Every structure is written in structure tokens, then in C-alpha cells.
Amino acid sequence: MATTTTVKTVNLIKGPSQKDETRAYEISVYVSGTYETATKPSFSVLTALQTRYEGISACTVQRVAVLRDYRVTASGTETVYTAPTAQLSLSTPTVTFRVDSGATGGATGTEISDGTSLAGYFVFLVTCSSVTGG
């Protein structure tokens, strides 16, 4: 069984401004299940925005950053790899991310192994432009 990624909250942090349509969103996701390196956790930014804001029909993801890691313990942190990828060529922009463990002091650890059980939240800052509707 692979992981299931469920969008829990979507908050507009900033935007749009009078100069452009750039908006920053805080999106928290809950990841549960068994981690598989071949099928990394992911979520659709457009679907997340549509569940929170009626009328949004399109968006372009510019940047993705991690705001909060899954679990911090004395032995390290289970974190999102420092560069989650936004697949911008798709009609539904998707954020796909790798989960690492053993990270300490902001350093990246190594990818967790297949079969690792996950059940926790990750929080992302997603910057979008060209948000249509809403």
C-alpha cells in the first residue's frame, strides 16, 4: 500500500496585489500509509485551491517551500527533501515530494526506506500566479 496524501487546510497568506495576481498559500497535507520510493507523496495544488475557494479554474505554481516538517525527535527529523518538485507542465499543477529522515539542524538526511509507516502533517508555502477565478 502506498501513502495517501489528503489536503487538510488551505490559507491565503498574501495577494493578489494591485500590480499582479501572485498569491501565496499555506497548504497543509496529511500523509498516511506505507512509504514507497517509487510513488512519492503528492497533491494537486489546483484541487486544493478549488476545495477552499469556489470558482478557481486554473493556476500556475511558481515556487514551493516547506514550512513545517512531519516529526521532530531527538534522533532527527522526518522532513520533506529540500526541493519538492512542482510539475508545472500539467494542466493540474502537482507538488510531489520525497520524505527524508535523520535530518538535524536543518540538514537533509536520507530518503526513508520502502515500508516506512507514515501518519502526520507537512505544511507547504505555495506561490501561484495566473490564478483564474475565485
PDB file of C-alpha atoms in Angstrom:
ATOM      1  CA  MET A   1       0.000   0.000   0.000  1.00  0.00           C
ATOM      2  CA  ALA A   2       1.328   3.420  -0.892  1.00  0.00           C
ATOM      3  CA  THR A   3       0.817   6.617   1.016  1.00  0.00           C
ATOM      4  CA  THR A   4      -2.361   8.665   0.830  1.00  0.00           C
ATOM      5  CA  THR A   5      -1.995  12.447   0.815  1.00  0.00           C
ATOM      6  CA  THR A   6      -5.022  14.434   1.994  1.00  0.00           C
ATOM      7  CA  VAL A   7      -5.159  18.231   1.849  1.00  0.00           C
ATOM      8  CA  LYS A   8      -6.355  19.456   5.257  1.00  0.00           C
ATOM      9  CA  THR A   9      -6.146  23.264   5.128  1.00  0.00           C
ATOM     10  CA  VAL A  10      -5.580  25.951   2.521  1.00  0.00           C
ATOM     11  CA  ASN A  11      -4.998  29.532   3.660  1.00  0.00           C
ATOM     12  CA  LEU A  12      -4.346  32.584   1.516  1.00  0.00           C
ATOM     13  CA  ILE A  13      -1.297  34.242   3.108  1.00  0.00           C
ATOM     14  CA  LYS A  14      -0.762  37.117   0.701  1.00  0.00           C
ATOM     15  CA  GLY A  15      -2.115  38.547  -2.540  1.00  0.00           C
ATOM     16  CA  PRO A  16      -3.295  39.326  -5.023  1.00  0.00           C
ATOM     17  CA  SER A  17      -1.746  42.777  -5.209  1.00  0.00           C
ATOM     18  CA  GLN A  18      -2.706  45.672  -7.443  1.00  0.00           C
ATOM     19  CA  LYS A  19       0.430  45.041  -9.520  1.00  0.00           C
ATOM     20  CA  ASP A  20      -0.067  41.356 -10.284  1.00  0.00           C
ATOM     21  CA  GLU A  21      -2.044  38.231  -9.494  1.00  0.00           C
ATOM     22  CA  THR A  22       0.669  36.461  -7.487  1.00  0.00           C
ATOM     23  CA  ARG A  23      -0.717  34.795  -4.371  1.00  0.00           C
ATOM     24  CA  ALA A  24       0.917  32.839  -1.559  1.00  0.00           C
ATOM     25  CA  TYR A  25      -0.950  29.947   0.055  1.00  0.00           C
ATOM     26  CA  GLU A  26      -0.209  27.837   3.105  1.00  0.00           C
ATOM     27  CA  ILE A  27      -1.295  24.285   2.329  1.00  0.00           C
ATOM     28  CA  SER A  28      -1.173  21.559   4.964  1.00  0.00           C
ATOM     29  CA  VAL A  29      -1.394  17.924   3.938  1.00  0.00           C
ATOM     30  CA  TYR A  30      -1.768  14.743   5.953  1.00  0.00           C
ATOM     31  CA  VAL A  31       0.287  11.815   4.695  1.00  0.00           C
ATOM     32  CA  SER A  32      -0.589   8.312   5.873  1.00  0.00           C
ATOM     33  CA  GLY A  33       0.216   4.792   4.829  1.00  0.00           C
ATOM     34  CA  THR A  34       3.372   2.986   3.822  1.00  0.00           C
ATOM     35  CA  TYR A  35       6.072   4.983   2.072  1.00  0.00           C
ATOM     36  CA  GLU A  36       7.251   3.742  -1.312  1.00  0.00           C
ATOM     37  CA  THR A  37      10.159   5.452  -3.048  1.00  0.00           C
ATOM     38  CA  ALA A  38       8.651   4.722  -6.474  1.00  0.00           C
ATOM     39  CA  THR A  39       5.398   6.546  -5.687  1.00  0.00           C
ATOM     40  CA  LYS A  40       6.263   9.604  -3.644  1.00  0.00           C
ATOM     41  CA  PRO A  41       3.502  11.572  -1.871  1.00  0.00           C
ATOM     42  CA  SER A  42       1.908  14.320  -3.939  1.00  0.00           C
ATOM     43  CA  PHE A  43      -1.065  16.665  -4.063  1.00  0.00           C
ATOM     44  CA  SER A  44      -2.785  18.770  -6.696  1.00  0.00           C
ATOM     45  CA  VAL A  45      -2.491  22.489  -5.983  1.00  0.00           C
ATOM     46  CA  LEU A  46      -5.464  23.305  -8.208  1.00  0.00           C
ATOM     47  CA  THR A  47      -7.708  20.762  -6.487  1.00  0.00           C
ATOM     48  CA  ALA A  48      -6.598  22.076  -3.077  1.00  0.00           C
ATOM     49  CA  LEU A  49      -7.474  25.642  -4.077  1.00  0.00           C
ATOM     50  CA  GLN A  50     -10.799  24.584  -5.569  1.00  0.00           C
ATOM     51  CA  THR A  51     -11.877  22.879  -2.335  1.00  0.00           C
ATOM     52  CA  ARG A  52     -11.314  26.103  -0.391  1.00  0.00           C
ATOM     53  CA  TYR A  53     -12.108  28.854  -2.905  1.00  0.00           C
ATOM     54  CA  GLU A  54     -15.070  28.498  -5.255  1.00  0.00           C
ATOM     55  CA  GLY A  55     -14.633  29.407  -8.887  1.00  0.00           C
ATOM     56  CA  ILE A  56     -10.889  28.836  -9.291  1.00  0.00           C
ATOM     57  CA  SER A  57     -10.343  27.115 -12.620  1.00  0.00           C
ATOM     58  CA  ALA A  58      -6.580  27.427 -13.217  1.00  0.00           C
ATOM     59  CA  CYS A  59      -3.298  28.377 -11.551  1.00  0.00           C
ATOM     60  CA  THR A  60       0.413  28.332 -12.267  1.00  0.00           C
ATOM     61  CA  VAL A  61       2.724  27.230  -9.449  1.00  0.00           C
ATOM     62  CA  GLN A  62       5.858  29.382  -9.224  1.00  0.00           C
ATOM     63  CA  ARG A  63       7.522  28.120  -6.039  1.00  0.00           C
ATOM     64  CA  VAL A  64       7.063  25.542  -3.305  1.00  0.00           C
ATOM     65  CA  ALA A  65       8.731  25.657   0.114  1.00  0.00           C
ATOM     66  CA  VAL A  66       8.364  23.532   3.236  1.00  0.00           C
ATOM     67  CA  LEU A  67       7.080  25.405   6.296  1.00  0.00           C
ATOM     68  CA  ARG A  68       6.714  22.522   8.756  1.00  0.00           C
ATOM     69  CA  ASP A  69       8.203  19.064   8.922  1.00  0.00           C
ATOM     70  CA  TYR A  70       6.337  15.930   9.842  1.00  0.00           C
ATOM     71  CA  ARG A  71       8.075  14.830  13.011  1.00  0.00           C
ATOM     72  CA  VAL A  72      10.948  16.169  15.065  1.00  0.00           C
ATOM     73  CA  THR A  73      12.592  13.807  17.575  1.00  0.00           C
ATOM     74  CA  ALA A  74      15.881  13.607  19.415  1.00  0.00           C
ATOM     75  CA  SER A  75      17.197  11.283  16.714  1.00  0.00           C
ATOM     76  CA  GLY A  76      16.331  13.647  13.889  1.00  0.00           C
ATOM     77  CA  THR A  77      13.528  14.944  11.750  1.00  0.00           C
ATOM     78  CA  GLU A  78      11.376  13.320   9.135  1.00  0.00           C
ATOM     79  CA  THR A  79      11.246  16.079   6.614  1.00  0.00           C
ATOM     80  CA  VAL A  80      10.474  16.861   3.033  1.00  0.00           C
ATOM     81  CA  TYR A  81      13.529  16.814   0.812  1.00  0.00           C
ATOM     82  CA  THR A  82      14.754  20.379   0.336  1.00  0.00           C
ATOM     83  CA  ALA A  83      13.386  20.666  -3.201  1.00  0.00           C
ATOM     84  CA  PRO A  84       9.825  19.406  -3.586  1.00  0.00           C
ATOM     85  CA  THR A  85       9.018  19.452  -7.280  1.00  0.00           C
ATOM     86  CA  ALA A  86       6.093  21.234  -8.833  1.00  0.00           C
ATOM     87  CA  GLN A  87       5.144  19.643 -12.109  1.00  0.00           C
ATOM     88  CA  LEU A  88       4.216  22.814 -13.951  1.00  0.00           C
ATOM     89  CA  SER A  89       3.621  21.323 -17.380  1.00  0.00           C
ATOM     90  CA  LEU A  90       0.458  19.572 -16.263  1.00  0.00           C
ATOM     91  CA  SER A  91      -2.961  21.177 -16.554  1.00  0.00           C
ATOM     92  CA  THR A  92      -3.332  20.366 -12.856  1.00  0.00           C
ATOM     93  CA  PRO A  93      -0.122  21.516 -11.114  1.00  0.00           C
ATOM     94  CA  THR A  94       1.021  18.803  -8.732  1.00  0.00           C
ATOM     95  CA  VAL A  95       3.531  19.002  -5.885  1.00  0.00           C
ATOM     96  CA  THR A  96       5.456  15.742  -5.478  1.00  0.00           C
ATOM     97  CA  PHE A  97       7.813  15.342  -2.537  1.00  0.00           C
ATOM     98  CA  ARG A  98      10.330  12.943  -1.072  1.00  0.00           C
ATOM     99  CA  VAL A  99      10.436  12.256   2.666  1.00  0.00           C
ATOM    100  CA  ASP A 100      13.836  12.094   4.385  1.00  0.00           C
ATOM    101  CA  SER A 101      14.833  11.094   7.907  1.00  0.00           C
ATOM    102  CA  GLY A 102      17.853  11.704  10.065  1.00  0.00           C
ATOM    103  CA  ALA A 103      17.960  15.410   9.288  1.00  0.00           C
ATOM    104  CA  THR A 104      19.305  17.537  12.126  1.00  0.00           C
ATOM    105  CA  GLY A 105      19.897  21.259  12.379  1.00  0.00           C
ATOM    106  CA  GLY A 106      18.320  21.989   9.005  1.00  0.00           C
ATOM    107  CA  ALA A 107      20.455  19.462   7.130  1.00  0.00           C
ATOM    108  CA  THR A 108      18.874  16.980   4.751  1.00  0.00           C
ATOM    109  CA  GLY A 109      19.005  13.356   5.817  1.00  0.00           C
ATOM    110  CA  THR A 110      18.445  10.365   3.573  1.00  0.00           C
ATOM    111  CA  GLU A 111      15.247   9.210   1.945  1.00  0.00           C
ATOM    112  CA  ILE A 112      13.220   6.950   4.213  1.00  0.00           C
ATOM    113  CA  SER A 113      13.074   3.353   3.083  1.00  0.00           C
ATOM    114  CA  ASP A 114      10.218   1.490   1.453  1.00  0.00           C
ATOM    115  CA  GLY A 115       7.808   0.129   4.018  1.00  0.00           C
ATOM    116  CA  THR A 116       8.214   3.011   6.493  1.00  0.00           C
ATOM    117  CA  SER A 117       4.879   3.835   8.085  1.00  0.00           C
ATOM    118  CA  LEU A 118       3.820   7.493   7.968  1.00  0.00           C
ATOM    119  CA  ALA A 119       0.939   9.307   9.644  1.00  0.00           C
ATOM    120  CA  GLY A 120       1.442  13.034  10.001  1.00  0.00           C
ATOM    121  CA  TYR A 121       1.251  16.559   8.634  1.00  0.00           C
ATOM    122  CA  PHE A 122       3.509  18.524   6.300  1.00  0.00           C
ATOM    123  CA  VAL A 123       2.923  22.231   5.642  1.00  0.00           C
ATOM    124  CA  PHE A 124       3.946  23.944   2.400  1.00  0.00           C
ATOM    125  CA  LEU A 125       4.102  27.528   1.194  1.00  0.00           C
ATOM    126  CA  VAL A 126       2.948  27.544  -2.425  1.00  0.00           C
ATOM    127  CA  THR A 127       3.295  30.662  -4.572  1.00  0.00           C
ATOM    128  CA  CYS A 128       0.937  30.827  -7.532  1.00  0.00           C
ATOM    129  CA  SER A 129       0.465  33.235 -10.397  1.00  0.00           C
ATOM    130  CA  SER A 130      -2.215  33.400 -13.053  1.00  0.00           C
ATOM    131  CA  VAL A 131      -4.929  32.232 -10.661  1.00  0.00           C
ATOM    132  CA  THR A 132      -8.127  32.238 -12.710  1.00  0.00           C
ATOM    133  CA  GLY A 133     -11.435  32.722 -10.924  1.00  0.00           C
ATOM    134  CA  GLY A 134     -12.066  32.797  -7.219  1.00  0.00           C
TER     135      GLY A 134
END
